[in-house]
mmCIF file of C-alpha atoms and ligand atoms in Angstrom:
data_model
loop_
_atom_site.group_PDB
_atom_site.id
_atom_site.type_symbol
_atom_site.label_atom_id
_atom_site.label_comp_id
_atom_site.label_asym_id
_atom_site.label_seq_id
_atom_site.Cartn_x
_atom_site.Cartn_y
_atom_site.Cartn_z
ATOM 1 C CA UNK A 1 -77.764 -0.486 -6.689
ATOM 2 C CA UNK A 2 -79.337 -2.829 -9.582
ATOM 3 C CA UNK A 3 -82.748 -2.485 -7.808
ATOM 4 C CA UNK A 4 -82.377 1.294 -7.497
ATOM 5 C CA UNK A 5 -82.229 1.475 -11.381
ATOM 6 C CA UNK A 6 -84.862 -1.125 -11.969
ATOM 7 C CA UNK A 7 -86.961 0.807 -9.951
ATOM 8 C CA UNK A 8 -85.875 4.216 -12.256
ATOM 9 C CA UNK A 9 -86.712 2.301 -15.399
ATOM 10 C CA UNK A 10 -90.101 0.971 -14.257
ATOM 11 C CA UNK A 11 -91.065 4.038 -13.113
ATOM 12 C CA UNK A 12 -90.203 7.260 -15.333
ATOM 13 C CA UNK A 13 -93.299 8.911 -14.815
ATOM 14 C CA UNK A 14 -93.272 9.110 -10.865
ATOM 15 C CA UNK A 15 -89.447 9.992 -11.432
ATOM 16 C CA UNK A 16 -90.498 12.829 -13.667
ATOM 17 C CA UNK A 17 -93.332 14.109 -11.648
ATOM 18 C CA UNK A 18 -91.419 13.920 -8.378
ATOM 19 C CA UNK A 19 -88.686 16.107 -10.457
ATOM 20 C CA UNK A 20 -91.275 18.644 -11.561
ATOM 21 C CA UNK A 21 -92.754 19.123 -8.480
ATOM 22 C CA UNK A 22 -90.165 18.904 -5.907
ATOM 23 C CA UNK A 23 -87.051 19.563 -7.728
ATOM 24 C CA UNK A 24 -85.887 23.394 -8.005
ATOM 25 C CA UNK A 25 -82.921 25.249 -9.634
ATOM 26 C CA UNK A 26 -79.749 25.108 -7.223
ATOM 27 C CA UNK A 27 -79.113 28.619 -9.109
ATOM 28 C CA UNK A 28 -82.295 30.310 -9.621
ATOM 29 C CA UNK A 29 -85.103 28.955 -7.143
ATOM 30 C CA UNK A 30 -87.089 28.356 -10.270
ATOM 31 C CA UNK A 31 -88.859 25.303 -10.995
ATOM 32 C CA UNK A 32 -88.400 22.663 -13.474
ATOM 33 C CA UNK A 33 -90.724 22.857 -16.757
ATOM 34 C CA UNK A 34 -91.002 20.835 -19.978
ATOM 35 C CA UNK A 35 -89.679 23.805 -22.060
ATOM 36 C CA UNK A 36 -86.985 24.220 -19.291
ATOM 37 C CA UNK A 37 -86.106 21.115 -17.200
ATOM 38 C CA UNK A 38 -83.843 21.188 -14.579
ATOM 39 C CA UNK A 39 -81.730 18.279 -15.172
ATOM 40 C CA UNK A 40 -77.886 19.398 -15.557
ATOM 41 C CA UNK A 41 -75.798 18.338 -12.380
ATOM 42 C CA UNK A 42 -72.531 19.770 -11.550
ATOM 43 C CA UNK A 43 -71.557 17.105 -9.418
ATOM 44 C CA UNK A 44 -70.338 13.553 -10.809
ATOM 45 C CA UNK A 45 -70.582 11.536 -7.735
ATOM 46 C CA UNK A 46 -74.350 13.123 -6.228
ATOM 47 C CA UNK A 47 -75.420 11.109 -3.520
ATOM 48 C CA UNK A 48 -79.269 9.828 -4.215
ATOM 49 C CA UNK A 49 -81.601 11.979 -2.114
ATOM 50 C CA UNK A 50 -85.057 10.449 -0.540
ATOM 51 C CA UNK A 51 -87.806 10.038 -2.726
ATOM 52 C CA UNK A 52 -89.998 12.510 -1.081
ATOM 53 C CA UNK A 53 -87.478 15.500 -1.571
ATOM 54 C CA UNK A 54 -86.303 17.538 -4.512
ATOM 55 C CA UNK A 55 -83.117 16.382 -6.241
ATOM 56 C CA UNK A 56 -80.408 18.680 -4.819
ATOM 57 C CA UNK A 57 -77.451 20.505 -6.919
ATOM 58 C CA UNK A 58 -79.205 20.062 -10.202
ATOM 59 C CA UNK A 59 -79.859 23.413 -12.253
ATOM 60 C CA UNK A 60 -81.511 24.771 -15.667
ATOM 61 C CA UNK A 61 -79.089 24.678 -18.293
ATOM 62 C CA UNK A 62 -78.771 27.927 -19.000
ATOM 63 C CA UNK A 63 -78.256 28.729 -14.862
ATOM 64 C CA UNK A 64 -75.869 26.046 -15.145
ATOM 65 C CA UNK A 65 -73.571 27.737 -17.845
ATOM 66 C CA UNK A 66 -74.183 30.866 -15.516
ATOM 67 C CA UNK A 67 -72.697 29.490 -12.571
ATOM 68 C CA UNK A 68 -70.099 28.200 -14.526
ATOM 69 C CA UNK A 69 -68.900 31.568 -16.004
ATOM 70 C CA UNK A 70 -69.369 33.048 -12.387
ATOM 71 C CA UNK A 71 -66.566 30.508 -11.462
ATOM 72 C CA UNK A 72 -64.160 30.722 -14.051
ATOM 73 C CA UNK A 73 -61.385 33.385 -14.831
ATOM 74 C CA UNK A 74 -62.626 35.963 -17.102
ATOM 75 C CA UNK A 75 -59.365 38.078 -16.367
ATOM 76 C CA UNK A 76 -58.246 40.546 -19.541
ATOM 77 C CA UNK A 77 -55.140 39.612 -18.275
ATOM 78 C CA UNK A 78 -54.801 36.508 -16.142
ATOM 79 C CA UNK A 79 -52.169 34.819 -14.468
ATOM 80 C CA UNK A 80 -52.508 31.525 -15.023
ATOM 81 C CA UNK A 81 -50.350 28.656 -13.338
ATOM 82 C CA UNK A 82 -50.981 26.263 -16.514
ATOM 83 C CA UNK A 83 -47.724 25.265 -18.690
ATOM 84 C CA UNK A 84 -48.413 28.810 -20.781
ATOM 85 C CA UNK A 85 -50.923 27.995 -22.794
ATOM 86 C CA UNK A 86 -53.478 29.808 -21.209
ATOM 87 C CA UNK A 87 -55.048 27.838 -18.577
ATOM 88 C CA UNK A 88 -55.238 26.879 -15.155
ATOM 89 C CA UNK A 89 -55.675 28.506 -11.549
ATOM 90 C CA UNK A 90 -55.827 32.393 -12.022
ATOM 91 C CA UNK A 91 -53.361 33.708 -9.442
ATOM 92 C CA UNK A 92 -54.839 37.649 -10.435
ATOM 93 C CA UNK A 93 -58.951 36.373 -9.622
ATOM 94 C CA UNK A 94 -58.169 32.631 -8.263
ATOM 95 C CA UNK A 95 -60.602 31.207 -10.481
ATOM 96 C CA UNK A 96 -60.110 28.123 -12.986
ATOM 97 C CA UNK A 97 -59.446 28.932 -16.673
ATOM 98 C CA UNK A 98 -60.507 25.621 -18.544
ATOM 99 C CA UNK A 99 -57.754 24.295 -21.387
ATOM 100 C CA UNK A 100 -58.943 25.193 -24.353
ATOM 101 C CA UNK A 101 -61.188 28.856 -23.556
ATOM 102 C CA UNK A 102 -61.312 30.426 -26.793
ATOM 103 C CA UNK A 103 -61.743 34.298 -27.476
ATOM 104 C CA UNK A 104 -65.192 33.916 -28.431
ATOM 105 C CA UNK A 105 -66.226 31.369 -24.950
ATOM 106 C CA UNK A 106 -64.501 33.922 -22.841
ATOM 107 C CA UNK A 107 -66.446 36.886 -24.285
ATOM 108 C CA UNK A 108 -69.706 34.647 -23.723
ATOM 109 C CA UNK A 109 -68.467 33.851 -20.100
ATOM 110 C CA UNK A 110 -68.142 37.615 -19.844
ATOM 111 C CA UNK A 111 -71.990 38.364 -20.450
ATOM 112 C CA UNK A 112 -72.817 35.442 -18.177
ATOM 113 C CA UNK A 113 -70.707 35.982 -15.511
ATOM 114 C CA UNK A 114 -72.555 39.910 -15.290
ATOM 115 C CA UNK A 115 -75.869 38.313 -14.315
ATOM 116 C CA UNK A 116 -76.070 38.825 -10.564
ATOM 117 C CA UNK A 117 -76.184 35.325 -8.578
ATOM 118 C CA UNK A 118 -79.213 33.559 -8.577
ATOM 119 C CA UNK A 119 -80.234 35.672 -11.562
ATOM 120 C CA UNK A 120 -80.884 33.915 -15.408
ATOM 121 C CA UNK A 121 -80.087 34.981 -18.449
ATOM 122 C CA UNK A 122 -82.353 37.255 -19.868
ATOM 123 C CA UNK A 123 -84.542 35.595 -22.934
ATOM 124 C CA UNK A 124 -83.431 36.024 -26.583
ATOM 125 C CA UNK A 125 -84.884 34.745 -29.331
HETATM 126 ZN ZN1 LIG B 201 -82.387 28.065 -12.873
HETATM 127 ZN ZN1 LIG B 202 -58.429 35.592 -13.505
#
């Protein structure tokens, strides 16, 4: 491994370009930019690909959040197997309600979780 991430340090710019070029939203199909770089991983353990090809399951952060909301429970009235305090596995949709999901997350999940899959959020500024 050490000579993996000598290699990483030593090398940003080929790592970058290779990102840019190769690597692609595992939500959207879009590429990575400056502006918008495709860098948030939803796995913790991600095998290392081959230089030559994109790095897989990595997404805009925005598309990320989408996916995220298009996975969790965004039930008006869920029934959650947590100890009550309004989380866990959503017996009513079978999605995940994270600890914690406050009013105004879950009304912000809610607008995410209405773009279609694949789709991103639509700017605002
Ligand atoms: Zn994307
Ligand atoms: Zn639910």
């Amino acid at each position: 491994m050490w000579h993996i991430h000598h290699w990483r340090i030593q090398v940003p710019p080929l790592q970058e370009f290779r990102r840019r070029l190769l690597t692609r939203c595992a939500w959207c199909g879009e590429r990575s930019t400056k502006a918008d770089p495709v860098n948030v991983s939803h796995q913790y353990d991600r095998k290392r690909s081959h230089w030559w090809q994109g790095e897989p399951g990595l997404f805009h952060s925005d598309c990320s959040a989408i996916k995220a909301a298009h996975a969790a429970c965004i039930c008006d009235q869920p029934i959650l197997d947590g100890d009550g305090d309004g989380y866990g596995h959503c017996a009513h949709c079978g999605r995940y309600r994270a600890y914690g999901t406050t009013p105004e997350r879950l009304a912000r999940m809610r607008e995410l979780a209405a773009i279609p899959t694949g789709g991103r959020r639509p700017a605002t500024d």
